[in-house]
mmCIF file with all atom_site columns, C-alpha atoms in Angstrom:
data_model
loop_
_atom_site.group_PDB
_atom_site.id
_atom_site.type_symbol
_atom_site.label_atom_id
_atom_site.label_alt_id
_atom_site.label_comp_id
_atom_site.label_asym_id
_atom_site.label_entity_id
_atom_site.label_seq_id
_atom_site.pdbx_PDB_ins_code
_atom_site.Cartn_x
_atom_site.Cartn_y
_atom_site.Cartn_z
_atom_site.occupancy
_atom_site.B_iso_or_equiv
_atom_site.pdbx_formal_charge
_atom_site.auth_seq_id
_atom_site.auth_comp_id
_atom_site.auth_asym_id
_atom_site.auth_atom_id
_atom_site.pdbx_PDB_model_num
ATOM 1   C CA . ALA A 1 1   ? 0.091   -0.048 -0.060  1.00 0.00 ? 3   ALA A CA 1
ATOM 2   C CA . VAL A 1 2   ? 1.219   3.495  -0.684  1.00 0.00 ? 4   VAL A CA 1
ATOM 3   C CA . HIS A 1 3   ? 0.619   6.064  2.074   1.00 0.00 ? 5   HIS A CA 1
ATOM 4   C CA . VAL A 1 4   ? -0.262  9.591  1.178   1.00 0.00 ? 6   VAL A CA 1
ATOM 5   C CA . HIS A 1 5   ? 3.058   10.715 2.859   1.00 0.00 ? 7   HIS A CA 1
ATOM 6   C CA . ASP A 1 6   ? 4.986   8.480  0.585   1.00 0.00 ? 8   ASP A CA 1
ATOM 7   C CA . PHE A 1 7   ? 3.278   9.824  -2.546  1.00 0.00 ? 9   PHE A CA 1
ATOM 8   C CA . GLN A 1 8   ? 3.834   13.401 -1.642  1.00 0.00 ? 10  GLN A CA 1
ATOM 9   C CA . ALA A 1 9   ? 7.388   12.735 -1.052  1.00 0.00 ? 11  ALA A CA 1
ATOM 10  C CA . THR A 1 10  ? 7.617   11.856 -4.906  1.00 0.00 ? 12  THR A CA 1
ATOM 11  C CA . LEU A 1 11  ? 5.809   14.788 -6.255  1.00 0.00 ? 13  LEU A CA 1
ATOM 12  C CA . LEU A 1 12  ? 7.514   17.405 -7.962  1.00 0.00 ? 14  LEU A CA 1
ATOM 13  C CA . HIS A 1 13  ? 6.596   21.080 -8.471  1.00 0.00 ? 15  HIS A CA 1
ATOM 14  C CA . LEU A 1 14  ? 6.129   21.575 -12.207 1.00 0.00 ? 16  LEU A CA 1
ATOM 15  C CA . LEU A 1 15  ? 6.750   24.954 -13.814 1.00 0.00 ? 17  LEU A CA 1
ATOM 16  C CA . GLY A 1 16  ? 6.470   25.370 -17.623 1.00 0.00 ? 18  GLY A CA 1
ATOM 17  C CA . ILE A 1 17  ? 8.669   28.071 -19.083 1.00 0.00 ? 19  ILE A CA 1
ATOM 18  C CA . GLU A 1 18  ? 8.218   29.378 -22.703 1.00 0.00 ? 20  GLU A CA 1
ATOM 19  C CA . LEU A 1 19  ? 11.441  30.389 -24.441 1.00 0.00 ? 21  LEU A CA 1
ATOM 20  C CA . GLN A 1 20  ? 10.482  30.911 -27.823 1.00 0.00 ? 22  GLN A CA 1
ATOM 21  C CA . ASP A 1 21  ? 10.393  34.923 -27.705 1.00 0.00 ? 23  ASP A CA 1
ATOM 22  C CA . VAL A 1 22  ? 13.711  34.907 -25.769 1.00 0.00 ? 24  VAL A CA 1
ATOM 23  C CA . GLY A 1 23  ? 16.612  36.239 -27.717 1.00 0.00 ? 25  GLY A CA 1
ATOM 24  C CA . ASP A 1 24  ? 19.621  34.556 -26.065 1.00 0.00 ? 26  ASP A CA 1
ATOM 25  C CA . THR A 1 25  ? 20.818  32.370 -23.283 1.00 0.00 ? 27  THR A CA 1
ATOM 26  C CA . ASN A 1 26  ? 21.002  35.357 -20.684 1.00 0.00 ? 28  ASN A CA 1
ATOM 27  C CA . GLY A 1 27  ? 17.451  36.132 -21.532 1.00 0.00 ? 29  GLY A CA 1
ATOM 28  C CA . ALA A 1 28  ? 16.539  32.400 -20.773 1.00 0.00 ? 30  ALA A CA 1
ATOM 29  C CA . ILE A 1 29  ? 18.330  32.510 -17.398 1.00 0.00 ? 31  ILE A CA 1
ATOM 30  C CA . SER A 1 30  ? 16.347  35.722 -16.552 1.00 0.00 ? 32  SER A CA 1
ATOM 31  C CA . ARG A 1 31  ? 13.027  34.249 -17.535 1.00 0.00 ? 33  ARG A CA 1
ATOM 32  C CA . ILE A 1 32  ? 13.824  31.006 -15.594 1.00 0.00 ? 34  ILE A CA 1
ATOM 33  C CA . ALA A 1 33  ? 14.630  33.137 -12.499 1.00 0.00 ? 35  ALA A CA 1
ATOM 34  C CA . GLN A 1 34  ? 11.566  35.259 -12.937 1.00 0.00 ? 36  GLN A CA 1
ATOM 35  C CA . ARG A 1 35  ? 9.327   32.355 -13.261 1.00 0.00 ? 37  ARG A CA 1
ATOM 36  C CA . LEU A 1 36  ? 10.930  30.778 -10.172 1.00 0.00 ? 38  LEU A CA 1
ATOM 37  C CA . ARG A 1 37  ? 10.339  34.249 -8.261  1.00 0.00 ? 39  ARG A CA 1
ATOM 38  C CA . ILE A 1 38  ? 14.157  34.432 -7.808  1.00 0.00 ? 40  ILE A CA 1
ATOM 39  C CA . GLU A 1 39  ? 15.542  37.971 -7.747  1.00 0.00 ? 41  GLU A CA 1
ATOM 40  C CA . LEU A 1 40  ? 18.960  37.939 -9.181  1.00 0.00 ? 42  LEU A CA 1
ATOM 41  C CA . ARG A 1 41  ? 21.761  40.280 -7.960  1.00 0.00 ? 43  ARG A CA 1
ATOM 42  C CA . PRO A 1 42  ? 23.244  42.137 -11.062 1.00 0.00 ? 44  PRO A CA 1
ATOM 43  C CA . ALA A 1 43  ? 26.913  41.416 -9.927  1.00 0.00 ? 45  ALA A CA 1
ATOM 44  C CA . GLY A 1 44  ? 26.541  37.712 -9.365  1.00 0.00 ? 46  GLY A CA 1
ATOM 45  C CA . ASP A 1 45  ? 26.637  34.623 -11.317 1.00 0.00 ? 47  ASP A CA 1
ATOM 46  C CA . SER A 1 46  ? 22.833  34.247 -12.153 1.00 0.00 ? 48  SER A CA 1
ATOM 47  C CA . VAL A 1 47  ? 23.028  30.386 -12.644 1.00 0.00 ? 49  VAL A CA 1
ATOM 48  C CA . ALA A 1 48  ? 24.776  29.923 -9.395  1.00 0.00 ? 50  ALA A CA 1
ATOM 49  C CA . GLN A 1 49  ? 22.148  32.229 -7.785  1.00 0.00 ? 51  GLN A CA 1
ATOM 50  C CA . ILE A 1 50  ? 19.209  30.135 -9.307  1.00 0.00 ? 52  ILE A CA 1
ATOM 51  C CA . ALA A 1 51  ? 20.815  26.941 -8.224  1.00 0.00 ? 53  ALA A CA 1
ATOM 52  C CA . LYS A 1 52  ? 21.411  28.124 -4.644  1.00 0.00 ? 54  LYS A CA 1
ATOM 53  C CA . ALA A 1 53  ? 17.770  29.145 -4.550  1.00 0.00 ? 55  ALA A CA 1
ATOM 54  C CA . LEU A 1 54  ? 16.440  25.941 -5.655  1.00 0.00 ? 56  LEU A CA 1
ATOM 55  C CA . GLY A 1 55  ? 18.811  23.900 -3.297  1.00 0.00 ? 57  GLY A CA 1
ATOM 56  C CA . SER A 1 56  ? 17.420  20.427 -2.925  1.00 0.00 ? 58  SER A CA 1
ATOM 57  C CA . GLN A 1 57  ? 13.787  21.423 -3.778  1.00 0.00 ? 59  GLN A CA 1
ATOM 58  C CA . ARG A 1 58  ? 11.934  18.869 -5.971  1.00 0.00 ? 60  ARG A CA 1
ATOM 59  C CA . ARG A 1 59  ? 11.157  20.729 -9.113  1.00 0.00 ? 61  ARG A CA 1
ATOM 60  C CA . MET A 1 60  ? 10.656  19.953 -12.772 1.00 0.00 ? 62  MET A CA 1
ATOM 61  C CA . LEU A 1 61  ? 11.225  22.630 -15.184 1.00 0.00 ? 63  LEU A CA 1
ATOM 62  C CA . VAL A 1 62  ? 9.714   22.417 -18.727 1.00 0.00 ? 64  VAL A CA 1
ATOM 63  C CA . LEU A 1 63  ? 11.633  24.645 -20.997 1.00 0.00 ? 65  LEU A CA 1
ATOM 64  C CA . ASP A 1 64  ? 9.633   24.821 -24.241 1.00 0.00 ? 66  ASP A CA 1
ATOM 65  C CA . ASN A 1 65  ? 10.854  26.209 -27.732 1.00 0.00 ? 67  ASN A CA 1
ATOM 66  C CA . ALA A 1 66  ? 14.502  26.058 -26.762 1.00 0.00 ? 68  ALA A CA 1
ATOM 67  C CA . GLU A 1 67  ? 16.154  25.338 -30.555 1.00 0.00 ? 69  GLU A CA 1
ATOM 68  C CA . HIS A 1 68  ? 17.668  28.885 -30.974 1.00 0.00 ? 70  HIS A CA 1
ATOM 69  C CA . LEU A 1 69  ? 19.343  28.707 -27.528 1.00 0.00 ? 71  LEU A CA 1
ATOM 70  C CA . THR A 1 70  ? 22.317  26.868 -28.797 1.00 0.00 ? 72  THR A CA 1
ATOM 71  C CA . ASP A 1 71  ? 24.357  27.371 -25.482 1.00 0.00 ? 73  ASP A CA 1
ATOM 72  C CA . LEU A 1 72  ? 21.555  26.563 -23.048 1.00 0.00 ? 74  LEU A CA 1
ATOM 73  C CA . GLY A 1 73  ? 22.763  22.993 -22.340 1.00 0.00 ? 75  GLY A CA 1
ATOM 74  C CA . GLY A 1 74  ? 25.682  24.430 -20.343 1.00 0.00 ? 76  GLY A CA 1
ATOM 75  C CA . VAL A 1 75  ? 23.291  26.269 -18.236 1.00 0.00 ? 77  VAL A CA 1
ATOM 76  C CA . ILE A 1 76  ? 20.986  23.274 -17.605 1.00 0.00 ? 78  ILE A CA 1
ATOM 77  C CA . GLU A 1 77  ? 24.032  21.148 -16.802 1.00 0.00 ? 79  GLU A CA 1
ATOM 78  C CA . ARG A 1 78  ? 25.161  23.542 -14.192 1.00 0.00 ? 80  ARG A CA 1
ATOM 79  C CA . LEU A 1 79  ? 21.836  23.720 -12.712 1.00 0.00 ? 81  LEU A CA 1
ATOM 80  C CA . LEU A 1 80  ? 21.371  20.046 -12.692 1.00 0.00 ? 82  LEU A CA 1
ATOM 81  C CA . ASP A 1 81  ? 24.804  19.598 -10.908 1.00 0.00 ? 83  ASP A CA 1
ATOM 82  C CA . ALA A 1 82  ? 23.970  22.094 -8.392  1.00 0.00 ? 84  ALA A CA 1
ATOM 83  C CA . ALA A 1 83  ? 20.370  21.542 -7.532  1.00 0.00 ? 85  ALA A CA 1
ATOM 84  C CA . GLY A 1 84  ? 19.910  17.787 -6.454  1.00 0.00 ? 86  GLY A CA 1
ATOM 85  C CA . GLY A 1 85  ? 15.972  17.807 -6.712  1.00 0.00 ? 87  GLY A CA 1
ATOM 86  C CA . LEU A 1 86  ? 15.876  19.397 -10.064 1.00 0.00 ? 88  LEU A CA 1
ATOM 87  C CA . VAL A 1 87  ? 14.575  17.734 -13.162 1.00 0.00 ? 89  VAL A CA 1
ATOM 88  C CA . VAL A 1 88  ? 14.631  19.484 -16.474 1.00 0.00 ? 90  VAL A CA 1
ATOM 89  C CA . MET A 1 89  ? 12.816  18.627 -19.726 1.00 0.00 ? 91  MET A CA 1
ATOM 90  C CA . VAL A 1 90  ? 13.356  20.624 -22.934 1.00 0.00 ? 92  VAL A CA 1
ATOM 91  C CA . THR A 1 91  ? 11.573  20.697 -26.041 1.00 0.00 ? 93  THR A CA 1
ATOM 92  C CA . SER A 1 92  ? 13.672  21.618 -28.964 1.00 0.00 ? 94  SER A CA 1
ATOM 93  C CA . ARG A 1 93  ? 14.305  20.626 -32.451 1.00 0.00 ? 95  ARG A CA 1
ATOM 94  C CA . ARG A 1 94  ? 17.896  19.904 -31.789 1.00 0.00 ? 96  ARG A CA 1
ATOM 95  C CA . ARG A 1 95  ? 20.011  18.071 -29.150 1.00 0.00 ? 97  ARG A CA 1
ATOM 96  C CA . LEU A 1 96  ? 21.281  19.897 -25.967 1.00 0.00 ? 98  LEU A CA 1
ATOM 97  C CA . GLY A 1 97  ? 24.657  17.847 -26.157 1.00 0.00 ? 99  GLY A CA 1
ATOM 98  C CA . LEU A 1 98  ? 24.505  16.765 -22.524 1.00 0.00 ? 100 LEU A CA 1
ATOM 99  C CA . ALA A 1 99  ? 26.166  13.376 -21.439 1.00 0.00 ? 101 ALA A CA 1
ATOM 100 C CA . ALA A 1 100 ? 22.902  12.637 -19.423 1.00 0.00 ? 102 ALA A CA 1
ATOM 101 C CA . GLU A 1 101 ? 20.521  13.619 -22.231 1.00 0.00 ? 103 GLU A CA 1
ATOM 102 C CA . SER A 1 102 ? 17.738  11.383 -22.986 1.00 0.00 ? 104 SER A CA 1
ATOM 103 C CA . VAL A 1 103 ? 16.022  12.099 -26.372 1.00 0.00 ? 105 VAL A CA 1
ATOM 104 C CA . LEU A 1 104 ? 12.398  11.410 -27.144 1.00 0.00 ? 106 LEU A CA 1
ATOM 105 C CA . PRO A 1 105 ? 11.708  12.090 -30.973 1.00 0.00 ? 107 PRO A CA 1
ATOM 106 C CA . VAL A 1 106 ? 8.190   13.315 -31.526 1.00 0.00 ? 108 VAL A CA 1
ATOM 107 C CA . GLU A 1 107 ? 6.939   13.102 -35.016 1.00 0.00 ? 109 GLU A CA 1
ATOM 108 C CA . GLY A 1 108 ? 4.428   15.573 -36.468 1.00 0.00 ? 110 GLY A CA 1
ATOM 109 C CA . LEU A 1 109 ? 0.755   14.740 -37.055 1.00 0.00 ? 111 LEU A CA 1
ATOM 110 C CA . ALA A 1 110 ? -0.503  14.275 -40.702 1.00 0.00 ? 112 ALA A CA 1
ATOM 111 C CA . VAL A 1 111 ? -2.452  17.263 -41.918 1.00 0.00 ? 113 VAL A CA 1
ATOM 112 C CA . PRO A 1 112 ? -4.842  17.465 -44.657 1.00 0.00 ? 114 PRO A CA 1
ATOM 113 C CA . ASP A 1 113 ? -3.550  18.278 -48.203 1.00 0.00 ? 115 ASP A CA 1
ATOM 114 C CA . GLU A 1 114 ? -5.322  20.493 -50.836 1.00 0.00 ? 116 GLU A CA 1
ATOM 115 C CA . ASP A 1 115 ? -7.624  17.742 -51.723 1.00 0.00 ? 117 ASP A CA 1
ATOM 116 C CA . SER A 1 116 ? -8.866  17.227 -48.174 1.00 0.00 ? 118 SER A CA 1
ATOM 117 C CA . ARG A 1 117 ? -10.045 20.639 -47.221 1.00 0.00 ? 119 ARG A CA 1
ATOM 118 C CA . ASP A 1 118 ? -13.756 19.799 -46.731 1.00 0.00 ? 120 ASP A CA 1
ATOM 119 C CA . ALA A 1 119 ? -14.864 19.107 -43.310 1.00 0.00 ? 121 ALA A CA 1
ATOM 120 C CA . GLU A 1 120 ? -15.485 15.205 -43.839 1.00 0.00 ? 122 GLU A CA 1
ATOM 121 C CA . ALA A 1 121 ? -12.176 14.510 -45.495 1.00 0.00 ? 123 ALA A CA 1
ATOM 122 C CA . ALA A 1 122 ? -10.117 16.713 -43.067 1.00 0.00 ? 124 ALA A CA 1
ATOM 123 C CA . ASN A 1 123 ? -11.682 14.883 -40.078 1.00 0.00 ? 125 ASN A CA 1
ATOM 124 C CA . ALA A 1 124 ? -9.763  11.729 -40.930 1.00 0.00 ? 126 ALA A CA 1
ATOM 125 C CA . PHE A 1 125 ? -6.482  13.320 -40.170 1.00 0.00 ? 127 PHE A CA 1
ATOM 126 C CA . ASP A 1 126 ? -5.165  13.017 -36.423 1.00 0.00 ? 128 ASP A CA 1
ATOM 127 C CA . ALA A 1 127 ? -4.153  16.620 -36.389 1.00 0.00 ? 129 ALA A CA 1
ATOM 128 C CA . VAL A 1 128 ? -7.481  17.865 -37.097 1.00 0.00 ? 130 VAL A CA 1
ATOM 129 C CA . ARG A 1 129 ? -9.263  15.417 -34.518 1.00 0.00 ? 131 ARG A CA 1
ATOM 130 C CA . LEU A 1 130 ? -6.574  16.531 -31.870 1.00 0.00 ? 132 LEU A CA 1
ATOM 131 C CA . PHE A 1 131 ? -7.347  20.298 -32.505 1.00 0.00 ? 133 PHE A CA 1
ATOM 132 C CA . ASP A 1 132 ? -10.997 19.602 -32.311 1.00 0.00 ? 134 ASP A CA 1
ATOM 133 C CA . ALA A 1 133 ? -10.798 17.652 -29.202 1.00 0.00 ? 135 ALA A CA 1
ATOM 134 C CA . ARG A 1 134 ? -8.532  20.305 -27.489 1.00 0.00 ? 136 ARG A CA 1
ATOM 135 C CA . ALA A 1 135 ? -10.700 23.045 -28.636 1.00 0.00 ? 137 ALA A CA 1
ATOM 136 C CA . ARG A 1 136 ? -13.753 21.315 -27.088 1.00 0.00 ? 138 ARG A CA 1
ATOM 137 C CA . ALA A 1 137 ? -11.874 20.408 -23.964 1.00 0.00 ? 139 ALA A CA 1
ATOM 138 C CA . ALA A 1 138 ? -11.032 24.066 -23.523 1.00 0.00 ? 140 ALA A CA 1
ATOM 139 C CA . HIS A 1 139 ? -14.837 24.742 -23.603 1.00 0.00 ? 141 HIS A CA 1
ATOM 140 C CA . ARG A 1 140 ? -14.494 26.694 -26.754 1.00 0.00 ? 142 ARG A CA 1
ATOM 141 C CA . PRO A 1 141 ? -17.850 26.831 -28.664 1.00 0.00 ? 143 PRO A CA 1
ATOM 142 C CA . GLU A 1 142 ? -16.274 26.808 -32.109 1.00 0.00 ? 144 GLU A CA 1
ATOM 143 C CA . ARG A 1 143 ? -15.925 23.612 -34.068 1.00 0.00 ? 145 ARG A CA 1
ATOM 144 C CA . LEU A 1 144 ? -13.655 23.311 -37.091 1.00 0.00 ? 146 LEU A CA 1
ATOM 145 C CA . LEU A 1 145 ? -15.159 24.595 -40.201 1.00 0.00 ? 147 LEU A CA 1
ATOM 146 C CA . PRO A 1 146 ? -13.920 24.405 -43.433 1.00 0.00 ? 148 PRO A CA 1
ATOM 147 C CA . ALA A 1 147 ? -12.966 28.149 -43.520 1.00 0.00 ? 149 ALA A CA 1
ATOM 148 C CA . SER A 1 148 ? -10.852 27.533 -40.312 1.00 0.00 ? 150 SER A CA 1
ATOM 149 C CA . PHE A 1 149 ? -8.620  24.816 -41.637 1.00 0.00 ? 151 PHE A CA 1
ATOM 150 C CA . SER A 1 150 ? -6.205  27.176 -43.006 1.00 0.00 ? 152 SER A CA 1
ATOM 151 C CA . CYS A 1 151 ? -5.501  28.777 -39.796 1.00 0.00 ? 153 CYS A CA 1
ATOM 152 C CA . ALA A 1 152 ? -5.579  25.420 -37.711 1.00 0.00 ? 154 ALA A CA 1
ATOM 153 C CA . LEU A 1 153 ? -3.242  23.562 -40.273 1.00 0.00 ? 155 LEU A CA 1
ATOM 154 C CA . ARG A 1 154 ? -0.392  25.947 -41.024 1.00 0.00 ? 156 ARG A CA 1
ATOM 155 C CA . THR A 1 155 ? 2.826   24.197 -41.392 1.00 0.00 ? 157 THR A CA 1
ATOM 156 C CA . PRO A 1 156 ? 5.249   25.162 -38.786 1.00 0.00 ? 158 PRO A CA 1
ATOM 157 C CA . PRO A 1 157 ? 8.566   26.817 -39.666 1.00 0.00 ? 159 PRO A CA 1
ATOM 158 C CA . ALA A 1 158 ? 11.530  24.982 -40.640 1.00 0.00 ? 160 ALA A CA 1
ATOM 159 C CA . ALA A 1 159 ? 13.791  23.983 -37.894 1.00 0.00 ? 161 ALA A CA 1
ATOM 160 C CA . PRO A 1 160 ? 16.892  26.197 -37.562 1.00 0.00 ? 162 PRO A CA 1
ATOM 161 C CA . SER A 1 161 ? 20.115  24.672 -38.926 1.00 0.00 ? 163 SER A CA 1
#
């Protein structure tokens, strides 16, 4: 039997951090500190300050859209080394290059082509059904209409090289 106390000891405090609009790794460090509500001293090492504030807290940071931050791996490595209770998950179109990195490739969903833009044909595609299900789960009244396919099915930009 699992006791409530045992279960609570395994919980991580989860924090998602969007990085798409951050221009560089220093901006990412600032964003991480801001979301963790850590006030950084301007003269100190920001990564060390974050690590010290985290200490052994059990946290999981989900860093989303990090592919343009090519030197973020070093920051993450320092944080993981210094903050024993930290777990980091990064979404990116490229590897971070860390020794302890585990990669889980995620394939995109098929979207309708030009011949499948009517509602019945488009509903055969996983991307359309997922979009529709998420819209309904968010209690959004709109359903996918043929006119909204172009908005919902835009191809994402190419991965940076």
